[in-house]
Coordinates of C-alpha atoms in Angstrom, one line a residue:
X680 CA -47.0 -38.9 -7.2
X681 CA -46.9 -35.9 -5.0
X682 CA -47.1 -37.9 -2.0
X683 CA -44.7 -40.6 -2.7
X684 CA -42.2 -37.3 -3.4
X685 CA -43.2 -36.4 0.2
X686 CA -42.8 -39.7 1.6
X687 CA -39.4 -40.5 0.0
X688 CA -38.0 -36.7 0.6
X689 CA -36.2 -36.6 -2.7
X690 CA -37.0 -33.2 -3.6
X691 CA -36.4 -30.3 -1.2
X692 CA -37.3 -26.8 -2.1
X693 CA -35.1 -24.3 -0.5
X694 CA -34.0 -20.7 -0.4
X695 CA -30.9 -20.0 -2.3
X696 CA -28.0 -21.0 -2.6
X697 CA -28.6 -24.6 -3.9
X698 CA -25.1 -25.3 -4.7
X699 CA -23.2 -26.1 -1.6
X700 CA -19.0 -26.6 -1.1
X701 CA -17.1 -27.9 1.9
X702 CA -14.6 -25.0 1.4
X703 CA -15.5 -22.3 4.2
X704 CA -13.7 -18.6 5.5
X705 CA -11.7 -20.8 8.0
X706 CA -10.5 -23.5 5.6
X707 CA -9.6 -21.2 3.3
X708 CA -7.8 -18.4 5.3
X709 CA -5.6 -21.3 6.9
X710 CA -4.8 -22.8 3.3
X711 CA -3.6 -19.3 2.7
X712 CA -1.6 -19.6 5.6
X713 CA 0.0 -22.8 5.0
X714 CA 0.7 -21.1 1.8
X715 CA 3.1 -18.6 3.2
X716 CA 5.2 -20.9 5.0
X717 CA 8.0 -21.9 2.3
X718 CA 8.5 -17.7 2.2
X719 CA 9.1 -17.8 6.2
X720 CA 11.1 -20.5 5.8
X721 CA 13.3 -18.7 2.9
X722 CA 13.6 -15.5 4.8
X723 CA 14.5 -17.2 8.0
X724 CA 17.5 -19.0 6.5
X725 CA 18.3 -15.8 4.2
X726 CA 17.6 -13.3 7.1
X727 CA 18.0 -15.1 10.3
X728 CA 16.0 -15.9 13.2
X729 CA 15.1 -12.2 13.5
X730 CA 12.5 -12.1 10.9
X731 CA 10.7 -15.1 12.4
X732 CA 10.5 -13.4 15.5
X733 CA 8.6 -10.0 13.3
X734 CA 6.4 -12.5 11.6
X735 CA 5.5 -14.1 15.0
X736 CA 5.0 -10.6 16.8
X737 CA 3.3 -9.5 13.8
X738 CA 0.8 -12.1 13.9
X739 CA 0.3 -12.0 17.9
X740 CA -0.5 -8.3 17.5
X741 CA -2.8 -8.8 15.1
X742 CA -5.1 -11.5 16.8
X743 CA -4.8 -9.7 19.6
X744 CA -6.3 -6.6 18.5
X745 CA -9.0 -8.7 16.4
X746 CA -10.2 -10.1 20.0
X747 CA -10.2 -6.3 21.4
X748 CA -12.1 -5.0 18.7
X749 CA -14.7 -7.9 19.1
X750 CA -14.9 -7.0 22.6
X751 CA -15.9 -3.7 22.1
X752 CA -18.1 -4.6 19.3
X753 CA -19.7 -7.3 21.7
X754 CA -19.4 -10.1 18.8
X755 CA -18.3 -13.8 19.6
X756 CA -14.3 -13.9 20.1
X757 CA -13.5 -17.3 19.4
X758 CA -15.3 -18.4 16.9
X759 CA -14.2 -15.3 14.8
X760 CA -10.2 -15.7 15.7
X761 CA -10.7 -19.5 14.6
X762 CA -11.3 -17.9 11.0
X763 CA -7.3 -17.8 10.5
X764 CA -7.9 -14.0 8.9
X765 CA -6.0 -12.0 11.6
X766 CA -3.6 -14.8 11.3
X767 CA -2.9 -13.9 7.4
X768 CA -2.9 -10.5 8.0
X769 CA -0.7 -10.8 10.5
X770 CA 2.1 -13.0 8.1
X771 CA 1.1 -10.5 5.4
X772 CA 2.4 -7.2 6.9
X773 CA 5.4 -9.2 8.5
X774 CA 6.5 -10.2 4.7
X775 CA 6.0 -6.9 3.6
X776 CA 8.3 -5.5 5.9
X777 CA 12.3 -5.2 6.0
X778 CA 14.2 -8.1 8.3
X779 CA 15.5 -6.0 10.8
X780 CA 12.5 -3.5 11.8
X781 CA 12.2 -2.6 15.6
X782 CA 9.6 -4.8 17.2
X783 CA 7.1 -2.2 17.7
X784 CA 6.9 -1.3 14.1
X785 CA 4.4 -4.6 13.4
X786 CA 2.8 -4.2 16.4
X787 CA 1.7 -0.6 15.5
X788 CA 1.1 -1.9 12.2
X789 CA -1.0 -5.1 13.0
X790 CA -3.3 -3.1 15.3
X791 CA -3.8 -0.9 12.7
X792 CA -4.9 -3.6 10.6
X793 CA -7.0 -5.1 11.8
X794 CA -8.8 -2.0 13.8
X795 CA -8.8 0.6 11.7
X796 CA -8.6 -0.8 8.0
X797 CA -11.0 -4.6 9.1
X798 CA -13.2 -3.4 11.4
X799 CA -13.6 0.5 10.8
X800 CA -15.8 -1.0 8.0
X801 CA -17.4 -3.8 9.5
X802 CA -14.8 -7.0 9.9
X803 CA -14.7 -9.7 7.6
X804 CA -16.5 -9.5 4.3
X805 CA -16.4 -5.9 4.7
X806 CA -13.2 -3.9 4.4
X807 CA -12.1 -2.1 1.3
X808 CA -8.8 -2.4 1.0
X809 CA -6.3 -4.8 1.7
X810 CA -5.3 -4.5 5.5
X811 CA -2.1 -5.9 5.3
X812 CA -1.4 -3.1 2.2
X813 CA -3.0 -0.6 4.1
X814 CA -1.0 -0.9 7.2
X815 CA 2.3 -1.1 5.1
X816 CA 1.5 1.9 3.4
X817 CA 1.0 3.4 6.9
X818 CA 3.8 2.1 8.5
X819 CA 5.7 4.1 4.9
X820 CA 4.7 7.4 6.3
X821 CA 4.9 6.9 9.9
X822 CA 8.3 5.7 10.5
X823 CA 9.9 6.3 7.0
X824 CA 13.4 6.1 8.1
X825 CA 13.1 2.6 9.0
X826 CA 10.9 0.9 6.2
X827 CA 13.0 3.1 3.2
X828 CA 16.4 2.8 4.8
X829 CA 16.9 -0.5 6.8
X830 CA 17.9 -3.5 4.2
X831 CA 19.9 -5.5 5.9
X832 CA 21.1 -9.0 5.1
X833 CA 21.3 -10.9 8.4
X834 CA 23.5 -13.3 10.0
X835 CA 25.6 -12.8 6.7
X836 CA 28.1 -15.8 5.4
X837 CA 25.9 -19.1 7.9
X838 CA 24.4 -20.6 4.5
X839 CA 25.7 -18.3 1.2
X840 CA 29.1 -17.1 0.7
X841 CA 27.8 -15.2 -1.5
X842 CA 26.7 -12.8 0.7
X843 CA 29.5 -12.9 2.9
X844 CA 31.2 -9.2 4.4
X845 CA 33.7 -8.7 6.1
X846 CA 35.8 -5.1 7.4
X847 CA 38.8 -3.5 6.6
X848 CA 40.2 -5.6 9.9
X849 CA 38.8 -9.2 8.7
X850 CA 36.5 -9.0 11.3
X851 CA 32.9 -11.2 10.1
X852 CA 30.7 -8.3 9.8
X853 CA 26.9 -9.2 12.1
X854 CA 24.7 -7.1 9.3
X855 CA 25.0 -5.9 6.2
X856 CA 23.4 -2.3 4.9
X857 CA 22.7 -2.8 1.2
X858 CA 20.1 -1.4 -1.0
X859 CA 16.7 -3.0 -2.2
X860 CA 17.0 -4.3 -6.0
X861 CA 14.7 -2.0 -7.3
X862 CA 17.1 1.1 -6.3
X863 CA 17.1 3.3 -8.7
X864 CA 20.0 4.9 -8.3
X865 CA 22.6 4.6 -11.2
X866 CA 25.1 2.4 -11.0
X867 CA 23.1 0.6 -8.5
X868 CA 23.7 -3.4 -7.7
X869 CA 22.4 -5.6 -9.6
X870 CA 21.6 -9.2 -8.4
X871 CA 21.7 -12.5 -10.4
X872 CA 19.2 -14.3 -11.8
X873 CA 19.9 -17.4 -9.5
X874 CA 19.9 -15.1 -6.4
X875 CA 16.8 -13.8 -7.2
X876 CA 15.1 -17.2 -7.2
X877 CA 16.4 -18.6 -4.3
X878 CA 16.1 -15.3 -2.2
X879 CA 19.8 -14.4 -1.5
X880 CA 19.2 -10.4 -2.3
X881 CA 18.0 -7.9 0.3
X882 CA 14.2 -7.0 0.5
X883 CA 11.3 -7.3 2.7
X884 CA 11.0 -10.4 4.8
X885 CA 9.0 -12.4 2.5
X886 CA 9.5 -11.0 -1.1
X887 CA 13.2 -12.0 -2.0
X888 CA 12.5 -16.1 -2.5
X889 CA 10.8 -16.3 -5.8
X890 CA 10.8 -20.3 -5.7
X891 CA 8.9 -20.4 -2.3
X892 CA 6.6 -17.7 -3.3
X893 CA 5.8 -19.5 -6.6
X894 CA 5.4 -22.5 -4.4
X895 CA 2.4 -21.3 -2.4
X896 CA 0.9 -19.6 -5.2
X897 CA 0.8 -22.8 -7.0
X898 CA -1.2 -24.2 -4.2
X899 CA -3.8 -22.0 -3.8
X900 CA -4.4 -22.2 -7.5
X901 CA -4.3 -26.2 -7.3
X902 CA -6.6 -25.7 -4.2
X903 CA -8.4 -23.1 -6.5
X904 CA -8.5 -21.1 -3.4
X905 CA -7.3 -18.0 -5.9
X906 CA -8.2 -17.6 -10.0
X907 CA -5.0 -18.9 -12.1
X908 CA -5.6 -15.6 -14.5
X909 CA -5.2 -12.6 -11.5
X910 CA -1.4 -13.2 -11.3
X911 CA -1.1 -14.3 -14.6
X912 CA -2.3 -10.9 -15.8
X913 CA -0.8 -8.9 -13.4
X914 CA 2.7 -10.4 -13.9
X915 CA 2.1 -10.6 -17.8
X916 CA 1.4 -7.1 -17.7
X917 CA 4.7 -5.9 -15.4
X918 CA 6.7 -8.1 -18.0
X919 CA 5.7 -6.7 -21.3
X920 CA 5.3 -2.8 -20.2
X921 CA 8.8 -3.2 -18.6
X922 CA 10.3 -4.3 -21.9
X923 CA 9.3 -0.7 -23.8
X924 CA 8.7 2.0 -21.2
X925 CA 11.4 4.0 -21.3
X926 CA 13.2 4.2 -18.0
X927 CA 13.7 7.5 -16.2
X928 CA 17.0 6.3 -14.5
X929 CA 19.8 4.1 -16.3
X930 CA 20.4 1.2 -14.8
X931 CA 21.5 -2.7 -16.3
X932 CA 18.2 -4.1 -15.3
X933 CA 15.8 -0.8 -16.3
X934 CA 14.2 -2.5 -19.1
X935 CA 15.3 -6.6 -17.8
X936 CA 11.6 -7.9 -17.8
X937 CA 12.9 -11.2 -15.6
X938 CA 14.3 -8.9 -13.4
X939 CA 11.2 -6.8 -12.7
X940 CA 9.0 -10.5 -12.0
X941 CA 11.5 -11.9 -9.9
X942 CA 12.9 -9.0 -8.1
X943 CA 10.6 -6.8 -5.1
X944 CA 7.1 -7.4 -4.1
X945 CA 5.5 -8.5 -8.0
X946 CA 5.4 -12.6 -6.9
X947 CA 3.5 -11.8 -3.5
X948 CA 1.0 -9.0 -4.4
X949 CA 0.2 -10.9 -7.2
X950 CA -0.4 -14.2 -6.1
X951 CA -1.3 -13.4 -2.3
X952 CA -2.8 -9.6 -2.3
X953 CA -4.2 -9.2 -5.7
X954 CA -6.0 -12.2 -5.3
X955 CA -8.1 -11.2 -2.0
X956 CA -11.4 -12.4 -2.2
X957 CA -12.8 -9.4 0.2
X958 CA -10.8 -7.0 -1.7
X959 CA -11.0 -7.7 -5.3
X960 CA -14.0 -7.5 -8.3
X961 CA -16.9 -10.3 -8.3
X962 CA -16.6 -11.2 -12.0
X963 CA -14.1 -12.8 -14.2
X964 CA -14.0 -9.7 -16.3
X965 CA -13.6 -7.3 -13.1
X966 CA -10.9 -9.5 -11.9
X967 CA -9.2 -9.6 -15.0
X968 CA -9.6 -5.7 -15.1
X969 CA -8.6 -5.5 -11.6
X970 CA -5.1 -7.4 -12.4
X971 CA -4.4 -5.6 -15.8
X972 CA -4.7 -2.3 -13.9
X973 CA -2.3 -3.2 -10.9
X974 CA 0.3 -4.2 -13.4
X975 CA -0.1 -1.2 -14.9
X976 CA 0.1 1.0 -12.0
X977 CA 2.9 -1.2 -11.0
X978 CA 5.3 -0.5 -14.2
X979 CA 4.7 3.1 -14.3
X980 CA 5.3 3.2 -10.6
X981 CA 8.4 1.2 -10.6
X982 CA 9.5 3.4 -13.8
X983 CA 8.2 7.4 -13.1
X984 CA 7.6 7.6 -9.6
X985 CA 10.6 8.4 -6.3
X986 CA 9.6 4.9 -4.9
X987 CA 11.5 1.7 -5.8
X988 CA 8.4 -0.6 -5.8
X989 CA 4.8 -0.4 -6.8
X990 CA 3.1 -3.3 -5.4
X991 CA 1.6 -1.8 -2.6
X992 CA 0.3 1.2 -4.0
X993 CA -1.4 -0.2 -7.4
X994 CA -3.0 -2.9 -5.9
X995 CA -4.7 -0.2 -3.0
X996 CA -5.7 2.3 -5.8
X997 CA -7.5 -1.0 -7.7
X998 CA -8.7 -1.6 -4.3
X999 CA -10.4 1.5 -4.0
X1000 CA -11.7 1.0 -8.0
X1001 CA -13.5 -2.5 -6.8
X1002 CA -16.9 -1.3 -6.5
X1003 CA -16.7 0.7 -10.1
X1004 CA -15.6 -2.0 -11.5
X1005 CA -18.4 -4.6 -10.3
X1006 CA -20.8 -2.1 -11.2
X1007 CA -19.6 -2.0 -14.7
X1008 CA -19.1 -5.6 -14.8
X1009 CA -21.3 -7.5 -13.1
X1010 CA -24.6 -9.3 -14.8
X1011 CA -27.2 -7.8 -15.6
X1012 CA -30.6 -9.7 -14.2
X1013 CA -32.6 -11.0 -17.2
X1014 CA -35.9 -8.6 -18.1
X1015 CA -33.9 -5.8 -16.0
X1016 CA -32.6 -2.3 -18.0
X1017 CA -29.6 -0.5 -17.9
X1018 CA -29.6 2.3 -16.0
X1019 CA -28.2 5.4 -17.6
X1020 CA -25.7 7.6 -15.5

């Protein structure tokens, strides 16, 4: 019997892992890419060409400095840029960013992307947190002025009338200074329901079309690139704390849970940051922990804190709780003991 086995070659006995999948980094990363497009698209027709040309410098930036950083490290160039990751960081910090930045601003914050935040901890596989998040949250504190200060609705009246200005001579104005949705200053604009889905509001460059978001993010769940129940949670859990917390500012949309989903950075954190397979917990239950927590931290951000928008800054501080999580979370090997802290 044991030589027939041989002969035939049925039975191999291998080192682990014995269950194999065509899906690989490279496949993946560029699904995640293709994802992004309808956003891109949305903000280019919203914004104008401008924005393309951030994502595109964004993303040039950003492979550029991944191939210096492998110089330096003496690792294979090409093989690793193929991977499409610099690439999504790249479109990542670019849709986290407002329309009408100065070019150097993703430049500064690609490189530091991708050298200090990726490969300070070993590259790939290896980072801690997010480096698109990371580099925004930079990019806040170096040149504040510009990320906090600069909404601006591009090339305003081409496609919506809605969004049309014009000055006290008649004159078609070129931009359009206008605060983000999530101002919390009273009496602050509020933006319909139908503007907020298509993506006709100001914001970041790929944050204001809900429909195009939803759109990718229903892809990479179909692709099961991403796990259905990390943005369900984290949205689920923006939507029902912003029903009851009590709102330190008064304004019509305070406690407007539709308007807290639909409105900032909750659709793309949650369905394109949250979901980072280098950056978030192993297990179901850490994932679903993870999630729960950067809702949380979301709402009360949103609510308590001087900044409009949470996103960035809950889903970095769940970043940084990953390992504690997976310690607390992962399975334990059978015949092993729990060790007490």
């Amino acid at each position: 019997m044991a030589d027939q086995v041989k002969e035939n070659n049925s039975l191999i006995v291998s080192a682990s892992p014995h269950i194999r999948d065509i899906e690989s980094i490279p496949r993946i990363m560029w699904g995640v890419a293709l994802s992004l497009i309808p956003a891109g698209i949305a903000s280019t027709v919203v914004f104008g060409y401008y924005s393309l040309y951030i994502v595109f410098l964004s993303c040039i930036a950003a492979v550029c400095s991944e191939m210096f950083v492998l110089q330096l490290r003496k690792l294979p160039v090409l093989s690793t840029i193929k991977d499409g990751s610099a690439i999504v960081t790249g479109i990542l910090l670019a849709y986290t960013l407002p329309p009408s930045v100065p070019w150097y601003v993703p430049v500064v914050g690609s490189f530091f992307a991708i050298t200090i935040v990726k490969h300070t901890f070993g590259g790939l596989g290896n980072n801690i947190w997010n480096p698109a998040l990371a580099a925004r949250a930079f990019l806040q504190v170096a040149y504040p002025a510009v990320i906090n200060s600069d909404w601006r609705i591009l090339n305003p009246g081409k496609l919506f009338h809605s969004i049309t200005k014009v000055d006290a001579d008649g004159k078609l104005l070129d931009a359009v200074t206008r605060a983000t949705p999530l101002a919390k200053e009273a009496g602050a604009e509020t933006y319909r329901f139908a503007e907020l889905i298509i993506g006709n509001v100001p914001g970041c460059i790929g944050e204001t079309s809900a429909i195009a978001l939803l759109l990718g993010g229903f892809y990479l769940i179909y692709k099961r690139y991403i796990k259905w129940y990390v943005p369900t949670c984290y949205i689920a859990v923006v939507f029902f704390m912003s029903m009851f917390l009590p709102p330190r500012v008064a304004t019509p949309w305070a406690n407007n849970p539709f308007y807290h989903v639909f409105a900032g950075g909750l659709l793309l954190g949650a369905f394109f940051m949250a979901t980072d397979m280098v950056t978030s917990p192993l297990t179901k239950k850490g994932l679903v922990i993870f999630a729960v927590g950067a809702g949380a931290l979301t709402a009360l951000i949103r609510f308590y804190s001087g900044y409009p928008e949470g996103v960035c800054y809950s889903i970095l501080l769940m970043n940084t709780a990953t390992p504690l999580i997976d310690r607390f979370t992962k399975p334990r090997l059978y015949g092993s003991k729990i060790k007490k802290v």
